[in-house]
mmCIF file of C-alpha atoms in Angstrom:
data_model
loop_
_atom_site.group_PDB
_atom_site.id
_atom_site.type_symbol
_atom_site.label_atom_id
_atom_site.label_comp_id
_atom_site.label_asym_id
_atom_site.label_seq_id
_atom_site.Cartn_x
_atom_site.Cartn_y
_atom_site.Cartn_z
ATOM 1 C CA UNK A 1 13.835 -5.857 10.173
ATOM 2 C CA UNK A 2 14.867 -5.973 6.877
ATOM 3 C CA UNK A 3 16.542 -3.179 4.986
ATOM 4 C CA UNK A 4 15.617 -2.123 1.128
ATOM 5 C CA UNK A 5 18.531 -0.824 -0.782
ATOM 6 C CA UNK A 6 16.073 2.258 -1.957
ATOM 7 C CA UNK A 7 15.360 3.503 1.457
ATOM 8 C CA UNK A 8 19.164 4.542 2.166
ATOM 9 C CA UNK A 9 18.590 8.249 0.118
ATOM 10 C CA UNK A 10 15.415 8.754 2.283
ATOM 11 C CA UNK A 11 16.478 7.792 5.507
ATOM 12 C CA UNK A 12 19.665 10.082 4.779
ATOM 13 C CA UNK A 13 17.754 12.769 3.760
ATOM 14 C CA UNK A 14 15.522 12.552 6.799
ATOM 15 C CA UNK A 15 18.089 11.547 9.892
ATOM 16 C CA UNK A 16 20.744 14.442 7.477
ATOM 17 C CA UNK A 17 18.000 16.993 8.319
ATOM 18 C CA UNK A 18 17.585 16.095 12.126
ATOM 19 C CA UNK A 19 21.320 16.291 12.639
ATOM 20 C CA UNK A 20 21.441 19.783 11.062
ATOM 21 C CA UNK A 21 18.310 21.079 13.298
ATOM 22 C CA UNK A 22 15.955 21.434 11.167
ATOM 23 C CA UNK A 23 13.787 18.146 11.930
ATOM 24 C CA UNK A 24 10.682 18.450 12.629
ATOM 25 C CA UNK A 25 8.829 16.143 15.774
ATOM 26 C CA UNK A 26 5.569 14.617 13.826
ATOM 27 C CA UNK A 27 6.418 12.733 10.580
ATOM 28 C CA UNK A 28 3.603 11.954 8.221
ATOM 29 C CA UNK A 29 5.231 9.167 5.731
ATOM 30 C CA UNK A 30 2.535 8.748 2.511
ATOM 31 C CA UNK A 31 3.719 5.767 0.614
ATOM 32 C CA UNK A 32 2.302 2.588 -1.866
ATOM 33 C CA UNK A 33 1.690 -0.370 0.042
ATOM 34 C CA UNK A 34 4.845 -3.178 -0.775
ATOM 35 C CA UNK A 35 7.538 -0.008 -0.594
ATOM 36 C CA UNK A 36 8.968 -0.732 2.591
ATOM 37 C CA UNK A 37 7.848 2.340 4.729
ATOM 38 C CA UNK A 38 7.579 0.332 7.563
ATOM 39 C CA UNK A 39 11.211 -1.149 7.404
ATOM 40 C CA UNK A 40 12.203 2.989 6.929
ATOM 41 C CA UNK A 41 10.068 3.812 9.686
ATOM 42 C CA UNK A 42 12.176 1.372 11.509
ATOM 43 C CA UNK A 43 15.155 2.342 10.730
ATOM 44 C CA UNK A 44 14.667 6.195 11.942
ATOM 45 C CA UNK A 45 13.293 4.641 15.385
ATOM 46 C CA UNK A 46 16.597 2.969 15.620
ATOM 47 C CA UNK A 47 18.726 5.684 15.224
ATOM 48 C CA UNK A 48 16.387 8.531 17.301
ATOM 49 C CA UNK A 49 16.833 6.025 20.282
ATOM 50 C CA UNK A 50 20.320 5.304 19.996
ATOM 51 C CA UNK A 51 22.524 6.163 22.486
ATOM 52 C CA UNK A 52 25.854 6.480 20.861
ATOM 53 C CA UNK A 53 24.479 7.537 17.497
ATOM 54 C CA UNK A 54 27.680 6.799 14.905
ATOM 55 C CA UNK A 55 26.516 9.968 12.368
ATOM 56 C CA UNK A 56 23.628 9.110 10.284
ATOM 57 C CA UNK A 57 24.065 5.446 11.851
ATOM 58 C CA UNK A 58 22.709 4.108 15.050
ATOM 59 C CA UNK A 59 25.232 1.901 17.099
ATOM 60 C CA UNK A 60 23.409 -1.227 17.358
ATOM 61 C CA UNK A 61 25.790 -1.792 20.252
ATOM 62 C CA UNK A 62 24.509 0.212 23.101
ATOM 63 C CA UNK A 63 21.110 -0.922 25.431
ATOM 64 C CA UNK A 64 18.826 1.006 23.776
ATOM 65 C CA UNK A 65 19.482 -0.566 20.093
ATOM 66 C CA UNK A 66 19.658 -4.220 21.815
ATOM 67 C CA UNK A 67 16.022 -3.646 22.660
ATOM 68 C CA UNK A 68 14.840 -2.584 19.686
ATOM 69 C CA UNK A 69 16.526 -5.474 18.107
ATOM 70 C CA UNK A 70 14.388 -7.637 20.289
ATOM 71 C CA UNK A 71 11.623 -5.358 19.868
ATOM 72 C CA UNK A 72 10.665 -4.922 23.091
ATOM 73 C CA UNK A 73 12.109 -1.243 23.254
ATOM 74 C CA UNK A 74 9.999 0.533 27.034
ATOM 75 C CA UNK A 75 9.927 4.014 25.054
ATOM 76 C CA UNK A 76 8.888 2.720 21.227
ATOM 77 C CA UNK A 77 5.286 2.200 20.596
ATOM 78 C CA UNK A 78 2.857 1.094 17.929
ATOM 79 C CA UNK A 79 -0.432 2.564 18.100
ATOM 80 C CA UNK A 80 -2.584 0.891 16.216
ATOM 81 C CA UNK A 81 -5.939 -0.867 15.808
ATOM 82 C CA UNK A 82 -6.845 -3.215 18.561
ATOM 83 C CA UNK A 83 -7.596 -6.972 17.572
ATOM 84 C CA UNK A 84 -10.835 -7.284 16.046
ATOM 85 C CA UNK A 85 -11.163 -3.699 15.458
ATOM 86 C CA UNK A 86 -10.871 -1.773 12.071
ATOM 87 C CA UNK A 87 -9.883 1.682 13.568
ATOM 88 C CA UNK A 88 -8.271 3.303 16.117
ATOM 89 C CA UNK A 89 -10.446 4.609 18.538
ATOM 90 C CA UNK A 90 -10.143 7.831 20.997
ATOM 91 C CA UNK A 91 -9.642 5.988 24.075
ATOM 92 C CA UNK A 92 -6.607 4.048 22.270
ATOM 93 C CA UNK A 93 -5.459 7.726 21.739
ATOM 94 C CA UNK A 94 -5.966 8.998 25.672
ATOM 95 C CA UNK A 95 -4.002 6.093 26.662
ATOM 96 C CA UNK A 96 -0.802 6.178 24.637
ATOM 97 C CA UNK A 97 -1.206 10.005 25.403
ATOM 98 C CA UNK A 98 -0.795 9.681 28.986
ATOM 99 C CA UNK A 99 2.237 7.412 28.784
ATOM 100 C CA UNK A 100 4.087 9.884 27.021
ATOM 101 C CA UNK A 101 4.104 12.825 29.826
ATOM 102 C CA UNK A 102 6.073 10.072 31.868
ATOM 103 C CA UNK A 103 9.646 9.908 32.161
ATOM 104 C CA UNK A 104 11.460 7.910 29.094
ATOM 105 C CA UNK A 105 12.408 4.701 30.906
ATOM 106 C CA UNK A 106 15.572 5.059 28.993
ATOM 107 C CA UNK A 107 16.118 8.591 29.874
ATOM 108 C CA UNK A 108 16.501 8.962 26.028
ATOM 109 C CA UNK A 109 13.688 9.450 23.348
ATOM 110 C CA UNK A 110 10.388 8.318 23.073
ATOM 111 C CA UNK A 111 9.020 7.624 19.795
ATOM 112 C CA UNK A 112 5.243 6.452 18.868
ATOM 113 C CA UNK A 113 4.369 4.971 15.300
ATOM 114 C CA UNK A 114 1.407 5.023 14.029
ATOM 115 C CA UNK A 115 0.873 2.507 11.506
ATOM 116 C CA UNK A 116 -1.881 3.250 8.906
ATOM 117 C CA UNK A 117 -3.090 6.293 10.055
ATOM 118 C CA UNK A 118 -5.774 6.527 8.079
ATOM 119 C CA UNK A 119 -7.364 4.344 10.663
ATOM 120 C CA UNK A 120 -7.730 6.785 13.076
ATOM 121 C CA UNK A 121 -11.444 8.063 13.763
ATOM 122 C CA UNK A 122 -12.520 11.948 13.926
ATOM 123 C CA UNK A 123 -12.342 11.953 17.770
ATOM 124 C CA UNK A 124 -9.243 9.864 17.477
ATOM 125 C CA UNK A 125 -7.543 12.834 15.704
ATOM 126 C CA UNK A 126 -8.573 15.345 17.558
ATOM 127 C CA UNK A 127 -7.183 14.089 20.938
ATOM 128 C CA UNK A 128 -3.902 13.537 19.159
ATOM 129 C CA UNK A 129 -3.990 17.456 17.834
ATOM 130 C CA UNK A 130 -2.715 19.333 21.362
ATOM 131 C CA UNK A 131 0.012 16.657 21.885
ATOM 132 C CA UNK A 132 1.456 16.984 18.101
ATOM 133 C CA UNK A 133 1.584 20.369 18.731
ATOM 134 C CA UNK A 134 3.033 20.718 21.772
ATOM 135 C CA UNK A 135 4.543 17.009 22.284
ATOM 136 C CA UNK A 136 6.980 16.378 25.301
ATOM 137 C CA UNK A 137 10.302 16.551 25.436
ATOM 138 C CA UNK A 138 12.754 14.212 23.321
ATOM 139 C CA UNK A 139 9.030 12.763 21.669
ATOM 140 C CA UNK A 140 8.533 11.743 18.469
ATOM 141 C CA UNK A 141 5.835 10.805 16.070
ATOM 142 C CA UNK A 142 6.226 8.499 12.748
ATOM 143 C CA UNK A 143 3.025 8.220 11.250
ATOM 144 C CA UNK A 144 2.181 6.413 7.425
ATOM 145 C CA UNK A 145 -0.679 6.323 5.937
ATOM 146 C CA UNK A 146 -1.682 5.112 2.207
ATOM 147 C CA UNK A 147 -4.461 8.195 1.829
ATOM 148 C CA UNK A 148 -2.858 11.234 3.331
ATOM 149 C CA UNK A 149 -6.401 12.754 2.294
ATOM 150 C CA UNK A 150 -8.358 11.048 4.629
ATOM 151 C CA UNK A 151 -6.940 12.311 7.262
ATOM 152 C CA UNK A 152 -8.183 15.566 9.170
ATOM 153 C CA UNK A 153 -6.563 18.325 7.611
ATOM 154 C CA UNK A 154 -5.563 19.799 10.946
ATOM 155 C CA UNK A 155 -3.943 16.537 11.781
ATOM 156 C CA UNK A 156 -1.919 16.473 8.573
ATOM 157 C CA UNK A 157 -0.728 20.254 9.201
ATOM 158 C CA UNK A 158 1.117 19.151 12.534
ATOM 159 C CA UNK A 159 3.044 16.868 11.074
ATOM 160 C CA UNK A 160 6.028 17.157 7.983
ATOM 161 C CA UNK A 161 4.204 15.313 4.908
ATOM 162 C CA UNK A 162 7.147 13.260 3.360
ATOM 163 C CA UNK A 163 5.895 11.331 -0.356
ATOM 164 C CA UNK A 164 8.084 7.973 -0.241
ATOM 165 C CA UNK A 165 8.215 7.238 -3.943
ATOM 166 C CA UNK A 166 8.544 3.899 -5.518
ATOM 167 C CA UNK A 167 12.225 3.152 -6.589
ATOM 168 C CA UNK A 168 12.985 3.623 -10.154
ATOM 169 C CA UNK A 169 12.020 0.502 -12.486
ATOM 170 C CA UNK A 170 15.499 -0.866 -12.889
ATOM 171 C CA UNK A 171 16.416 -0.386 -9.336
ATOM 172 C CA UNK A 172 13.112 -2.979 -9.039
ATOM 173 C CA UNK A 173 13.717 -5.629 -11.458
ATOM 174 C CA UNK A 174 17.515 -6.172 -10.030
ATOM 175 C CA UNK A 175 16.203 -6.396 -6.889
ATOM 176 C CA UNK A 176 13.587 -8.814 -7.709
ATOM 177 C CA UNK A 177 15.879 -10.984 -9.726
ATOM 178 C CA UNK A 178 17.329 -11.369 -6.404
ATOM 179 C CA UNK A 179 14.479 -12.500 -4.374
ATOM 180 C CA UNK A 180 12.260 -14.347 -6.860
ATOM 181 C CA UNK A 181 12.790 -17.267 -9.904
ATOM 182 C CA UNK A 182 10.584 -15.800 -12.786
ATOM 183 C CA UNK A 183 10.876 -14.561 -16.089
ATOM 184 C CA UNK A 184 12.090 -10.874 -16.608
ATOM 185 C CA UNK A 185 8.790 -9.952 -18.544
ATOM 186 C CA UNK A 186 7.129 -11.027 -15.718
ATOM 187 C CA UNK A 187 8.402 -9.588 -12.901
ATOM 188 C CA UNK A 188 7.991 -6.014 -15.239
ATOM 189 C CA UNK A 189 4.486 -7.242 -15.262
ATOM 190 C CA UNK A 190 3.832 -7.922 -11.556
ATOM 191 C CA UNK A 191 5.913 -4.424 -11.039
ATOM 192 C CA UNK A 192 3.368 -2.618 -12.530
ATOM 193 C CA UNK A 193 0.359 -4.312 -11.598
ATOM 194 C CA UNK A 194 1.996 -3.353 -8.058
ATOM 195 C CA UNK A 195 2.207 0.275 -8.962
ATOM 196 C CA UNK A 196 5.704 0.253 -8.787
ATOM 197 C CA UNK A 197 6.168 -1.323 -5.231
ATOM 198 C CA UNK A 198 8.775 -3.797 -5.247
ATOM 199 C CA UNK A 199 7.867 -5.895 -2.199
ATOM 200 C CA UNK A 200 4.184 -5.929 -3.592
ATOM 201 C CA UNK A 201 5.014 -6.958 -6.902
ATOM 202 C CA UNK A 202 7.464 -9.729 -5.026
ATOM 203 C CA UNK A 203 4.587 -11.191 -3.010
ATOM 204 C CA UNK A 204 2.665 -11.613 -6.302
ATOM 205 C CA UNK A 205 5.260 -13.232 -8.247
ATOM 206 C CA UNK A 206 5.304 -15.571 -5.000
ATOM 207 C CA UNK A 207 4.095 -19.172 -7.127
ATOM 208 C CA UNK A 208 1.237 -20.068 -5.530
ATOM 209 C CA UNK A 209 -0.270 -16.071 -6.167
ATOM 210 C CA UNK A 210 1.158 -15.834 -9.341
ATOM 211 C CA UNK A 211 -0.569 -19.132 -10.694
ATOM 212 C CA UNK A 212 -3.740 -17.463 -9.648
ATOM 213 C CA UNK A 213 -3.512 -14.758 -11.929
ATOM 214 C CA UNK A 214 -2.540 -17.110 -14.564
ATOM 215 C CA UNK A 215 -5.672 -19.119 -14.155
ATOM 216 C CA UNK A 216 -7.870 -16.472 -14.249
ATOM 217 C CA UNK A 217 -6.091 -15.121 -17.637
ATOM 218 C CA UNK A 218 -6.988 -18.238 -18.918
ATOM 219 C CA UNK A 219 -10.329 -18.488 -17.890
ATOM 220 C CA UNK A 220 -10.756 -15.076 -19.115
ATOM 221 C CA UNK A 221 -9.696 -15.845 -22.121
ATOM 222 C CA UNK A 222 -11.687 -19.305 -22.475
ATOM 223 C CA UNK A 223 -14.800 -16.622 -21.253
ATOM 224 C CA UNK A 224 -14.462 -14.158 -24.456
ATOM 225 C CA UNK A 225 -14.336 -17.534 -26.756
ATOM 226 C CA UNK A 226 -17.052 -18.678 -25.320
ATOM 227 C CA UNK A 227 -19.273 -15.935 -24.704
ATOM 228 C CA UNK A 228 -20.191 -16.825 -20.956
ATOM 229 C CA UNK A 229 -18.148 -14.091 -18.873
ATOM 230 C CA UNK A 230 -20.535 -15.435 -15.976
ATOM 231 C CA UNK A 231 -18.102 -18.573 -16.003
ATOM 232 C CA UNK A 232 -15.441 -16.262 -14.215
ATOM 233 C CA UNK A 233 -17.218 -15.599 -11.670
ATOM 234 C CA UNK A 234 -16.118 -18.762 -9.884
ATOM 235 C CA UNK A 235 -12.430 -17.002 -10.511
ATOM 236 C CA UNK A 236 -13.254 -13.723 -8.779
ATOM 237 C CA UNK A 237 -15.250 -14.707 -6.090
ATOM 238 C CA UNK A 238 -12.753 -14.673 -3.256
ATOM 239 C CA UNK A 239 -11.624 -12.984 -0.297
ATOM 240 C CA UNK A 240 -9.342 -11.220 -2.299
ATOM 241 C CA UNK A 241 -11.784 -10.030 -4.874
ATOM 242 C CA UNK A 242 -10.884 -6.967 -4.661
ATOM 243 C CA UNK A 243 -7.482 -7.844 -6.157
ATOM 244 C CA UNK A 244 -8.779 -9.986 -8.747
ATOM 245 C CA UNK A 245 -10.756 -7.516 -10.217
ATOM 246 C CA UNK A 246 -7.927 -4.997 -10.527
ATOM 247 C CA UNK A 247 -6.055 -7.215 -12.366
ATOM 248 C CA UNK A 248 -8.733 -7.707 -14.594
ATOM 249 C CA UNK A 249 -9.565 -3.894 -14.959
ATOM 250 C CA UNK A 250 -5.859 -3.702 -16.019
ATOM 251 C CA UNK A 251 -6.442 -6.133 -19.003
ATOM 252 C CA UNK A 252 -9.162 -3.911 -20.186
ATOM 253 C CA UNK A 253 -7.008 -0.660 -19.894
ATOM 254 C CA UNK A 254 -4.407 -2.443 -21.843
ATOM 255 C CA UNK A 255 -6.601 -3.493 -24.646
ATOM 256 C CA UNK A 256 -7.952 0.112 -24.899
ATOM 257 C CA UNK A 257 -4.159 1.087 -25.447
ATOM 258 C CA UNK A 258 -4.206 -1.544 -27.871
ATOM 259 C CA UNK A 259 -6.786 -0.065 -29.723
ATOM 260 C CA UNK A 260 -5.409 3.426 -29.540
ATOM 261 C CA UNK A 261 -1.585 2.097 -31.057
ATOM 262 C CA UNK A 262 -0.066 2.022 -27.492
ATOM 263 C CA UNK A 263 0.200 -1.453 -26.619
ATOM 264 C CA UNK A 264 3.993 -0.725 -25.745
ATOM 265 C CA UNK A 265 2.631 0.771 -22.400
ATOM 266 C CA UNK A 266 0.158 -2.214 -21.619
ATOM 267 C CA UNK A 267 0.811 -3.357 -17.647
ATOM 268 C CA UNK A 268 0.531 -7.038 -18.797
ATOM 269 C CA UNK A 269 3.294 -7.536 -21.149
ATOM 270 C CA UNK A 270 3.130 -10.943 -20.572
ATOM 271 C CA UNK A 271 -0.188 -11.542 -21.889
ATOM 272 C CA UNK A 272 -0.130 -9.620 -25.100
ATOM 273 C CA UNK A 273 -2.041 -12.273 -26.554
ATOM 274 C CA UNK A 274 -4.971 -11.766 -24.207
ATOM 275 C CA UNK A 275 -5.152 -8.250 -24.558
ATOM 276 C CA UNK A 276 -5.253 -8.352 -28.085
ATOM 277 C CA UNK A 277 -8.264 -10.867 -27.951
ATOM 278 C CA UNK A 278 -9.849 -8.464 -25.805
ATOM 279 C CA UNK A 279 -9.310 -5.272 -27.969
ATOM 280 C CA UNK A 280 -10.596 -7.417 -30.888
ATOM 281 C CA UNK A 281 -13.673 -8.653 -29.842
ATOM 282 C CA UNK A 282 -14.757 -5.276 -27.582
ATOM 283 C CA UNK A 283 -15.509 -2.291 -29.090
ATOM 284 C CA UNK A 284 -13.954 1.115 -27.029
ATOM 285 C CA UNK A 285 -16.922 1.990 -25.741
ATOM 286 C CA UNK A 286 -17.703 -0.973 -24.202
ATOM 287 C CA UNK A 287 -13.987 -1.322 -22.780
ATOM 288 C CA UNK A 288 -14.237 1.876 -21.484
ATOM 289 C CA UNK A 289 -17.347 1.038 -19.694
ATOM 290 C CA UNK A 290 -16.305 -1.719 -18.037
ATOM 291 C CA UNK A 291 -13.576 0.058 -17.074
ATOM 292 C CA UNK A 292 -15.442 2.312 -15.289
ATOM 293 C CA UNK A 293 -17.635 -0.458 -13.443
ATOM 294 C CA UNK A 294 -14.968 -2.484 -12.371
ATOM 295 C CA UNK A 295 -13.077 0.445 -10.612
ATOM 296 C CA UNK A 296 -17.071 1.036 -9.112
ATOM 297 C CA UNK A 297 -17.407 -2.908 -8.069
ATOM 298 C CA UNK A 298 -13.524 -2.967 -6.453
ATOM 299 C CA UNK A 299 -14.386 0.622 -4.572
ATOM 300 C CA UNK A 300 -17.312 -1.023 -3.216
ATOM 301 C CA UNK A 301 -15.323 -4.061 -2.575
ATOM 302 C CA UNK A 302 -13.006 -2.045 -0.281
ATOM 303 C CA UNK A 303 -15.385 0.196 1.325
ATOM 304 C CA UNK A 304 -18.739 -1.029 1.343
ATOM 305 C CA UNK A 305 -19.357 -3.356 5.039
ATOM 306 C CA UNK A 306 -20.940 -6.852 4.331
ATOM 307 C CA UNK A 307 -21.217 -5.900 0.646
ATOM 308 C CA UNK A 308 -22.946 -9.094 -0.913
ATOM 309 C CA UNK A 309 -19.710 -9.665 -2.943
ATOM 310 C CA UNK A 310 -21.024 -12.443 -4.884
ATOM 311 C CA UNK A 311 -24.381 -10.755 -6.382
ATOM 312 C CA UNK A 312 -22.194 -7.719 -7.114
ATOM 313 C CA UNK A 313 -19.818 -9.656 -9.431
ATOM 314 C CA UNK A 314 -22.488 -11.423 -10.734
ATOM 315 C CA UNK A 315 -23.911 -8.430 -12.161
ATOM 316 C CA UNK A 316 -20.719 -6.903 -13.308
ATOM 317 C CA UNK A 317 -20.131 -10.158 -15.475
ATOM 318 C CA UNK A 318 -24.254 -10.392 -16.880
ATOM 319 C CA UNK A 319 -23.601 -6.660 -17.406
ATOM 320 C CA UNK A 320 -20.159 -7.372 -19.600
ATOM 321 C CA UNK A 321 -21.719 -10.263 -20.923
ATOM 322 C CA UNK A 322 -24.169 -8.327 -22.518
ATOM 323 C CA UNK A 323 -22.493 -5.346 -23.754
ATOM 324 C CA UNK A 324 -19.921 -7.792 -25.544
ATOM 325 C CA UNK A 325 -22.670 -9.209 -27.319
ATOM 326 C CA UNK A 326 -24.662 -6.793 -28.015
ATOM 327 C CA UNK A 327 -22.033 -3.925 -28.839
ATOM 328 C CA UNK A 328 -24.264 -1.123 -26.339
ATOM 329 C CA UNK A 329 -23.072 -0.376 -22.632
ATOM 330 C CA UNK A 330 -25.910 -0.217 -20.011
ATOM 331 C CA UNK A 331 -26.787 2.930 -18.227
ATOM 332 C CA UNK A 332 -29.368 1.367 -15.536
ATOM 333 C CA UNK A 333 -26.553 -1.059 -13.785
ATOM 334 C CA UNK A 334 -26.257 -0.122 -9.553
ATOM 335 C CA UNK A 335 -22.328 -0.214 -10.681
ATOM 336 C CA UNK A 336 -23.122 2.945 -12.690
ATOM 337 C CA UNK A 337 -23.934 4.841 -9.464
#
């Protein structure tokens, strides 16, 4: 798997502390999606199953490290959501359980990760508690999650909480200049429409995904000319609506800094132009309105099973449509509840 040059402190940190005794068994690894965790995550298996650790280093030499290399390691496994499924059910749980109480194959460590744990229902939890607490010997858990809060609080109390923060901005941009052909204001632009996350803001400035944004800055901006913000709707309507729409929600933050003498802290340096359109022809109520219903349409976007995707951006555009033209924001829309 491949390694991130701002993962070394962490992994230090973390492997530093289990060398001086005072490691702790259950790992609970919050973290951004696109910031590597699961190439960290990784990277501690490695080195807990080593058999002729080298310091903070594992081997790669010895058995154990050639399996994980092939990643077929007996004593390492993923528990995650079956195919099909989207979470990780209590019989999932009972299984991976029982495999634990056996003898390592190895004779070393044993080490479960649990990818997205977020995932994991009520009952799910709850069979995990007793073995967090009380886990066999030489066991570990690495869990990461993107919502540490939606997990049982119980669950989270067995386990060392550990933030992984996104690398500093200029440790970003070198490392994307490395991995991606694109213009410097750019890649500051995809970096913060990624929150920060390097590997997210790399898959974006991927051609194909980045052209996608362009197009729909364009068509937005075609829309305000225009007057017909329905005409985007063949833009947003996607699978990855969701997405869409948070780029666009981040156009109409950055035109409300505009308007308030901040536009040095807009996300979308690279379309200045667009945002200033935007903070010319909306007034700050209405911006901050539609704000507020686009983070309501992409929640229910995320959340909300067999959500009629289609009628709900349909209404978010009639309703922007309208407050753009007629300078009042509605109070009666379903996106205002």
């Amino acid at each position: 798997m491949k390694w991130y040059p701002w993962l070394s402190a962490p992994y230090r940190q973390w492997v530093g502390q289990q060398i001086a005794g005072r490691g702790h068994h259950a790992l609970l690894l919050h973290s951004l999606p696109g910031n590597g965790q699961e190439a960290l995550i990784y990277g501690i298996s490695r080195w807990l199953m080593c058999q002729q650790r080298q310091g903070e280093k594992s081997c790669g030499e010895c058995h154990s490290c050639r399996l994980m290399l092939a990643g077929n390691h007996p004593d390492w496994y993923m528990l995650a959501a079956e195919k099909g499924k989207s979470s990780i059910g209590v019989e999932l749980v009972r299984q991976q359980i029982e495999k634990l109480y056996s003898h390592a194959q190895l004779g070393g460590a044993k080490v479960v990760w649990l990818p997205h744990a977020e995932l994991l229902t009520d009952a799910a939890a709850n069979a995990l508690l007793k073995t967090l607490e009380e886990p066999p010997e030489k066991t570990y858990f690495l869990l990461d999650c993107y919502q540490p809060t939606s997990l049982l609080a119980t669950l989270r109390s067995r386990c060392f909480y550990w933030h992984l923060a996104c690398p500093d901005t200029a440790l970003s941009l070198q490392w994307l200049q490395r991995q991606v052909q694109a213009e410097p204001i750019s890649m500051l632009a995809a970096l913060k429409l990624s929150e920060g996350a390097p590997l997210a803001a790399e898959r974006l400035l991927q051609p194909e995904r980045w052209a996608i944004r362009a197009a729909m800055c364009g068509a937005l901006s075609t829309a305000l000319h225009s007057s017909d913000l329905l005409s985007l709707l063949a833009q947003l309507n996607h699978d990855d609506a969701a997405e869409r729409s948070q780029w666009l929600s981040s156009l109409v933050l950055d035109a409300l800094k505009w308007q308030q003498g901040a536009g040095e802290f807009a996300v979308n340096q690279d379309q200045l132009p667009l945002v200033q359109q935007l903070a010319q022809i909306a007034t700050t109520p209405v911006l901050l309105e539609s704000a507020k219903q686009l983070s309501h349409c992409r929640h229910q976007l995320l959340t909300v099973v067999g959500v009629n995707r289609e009628l709900l951006l349909t209404e978010l555009l009639l309703n922007w449509e309208t407050a753009l033209s007629t300078g009042a924001v509605s109070t009666s829309s379903s996106l205002n509840t």
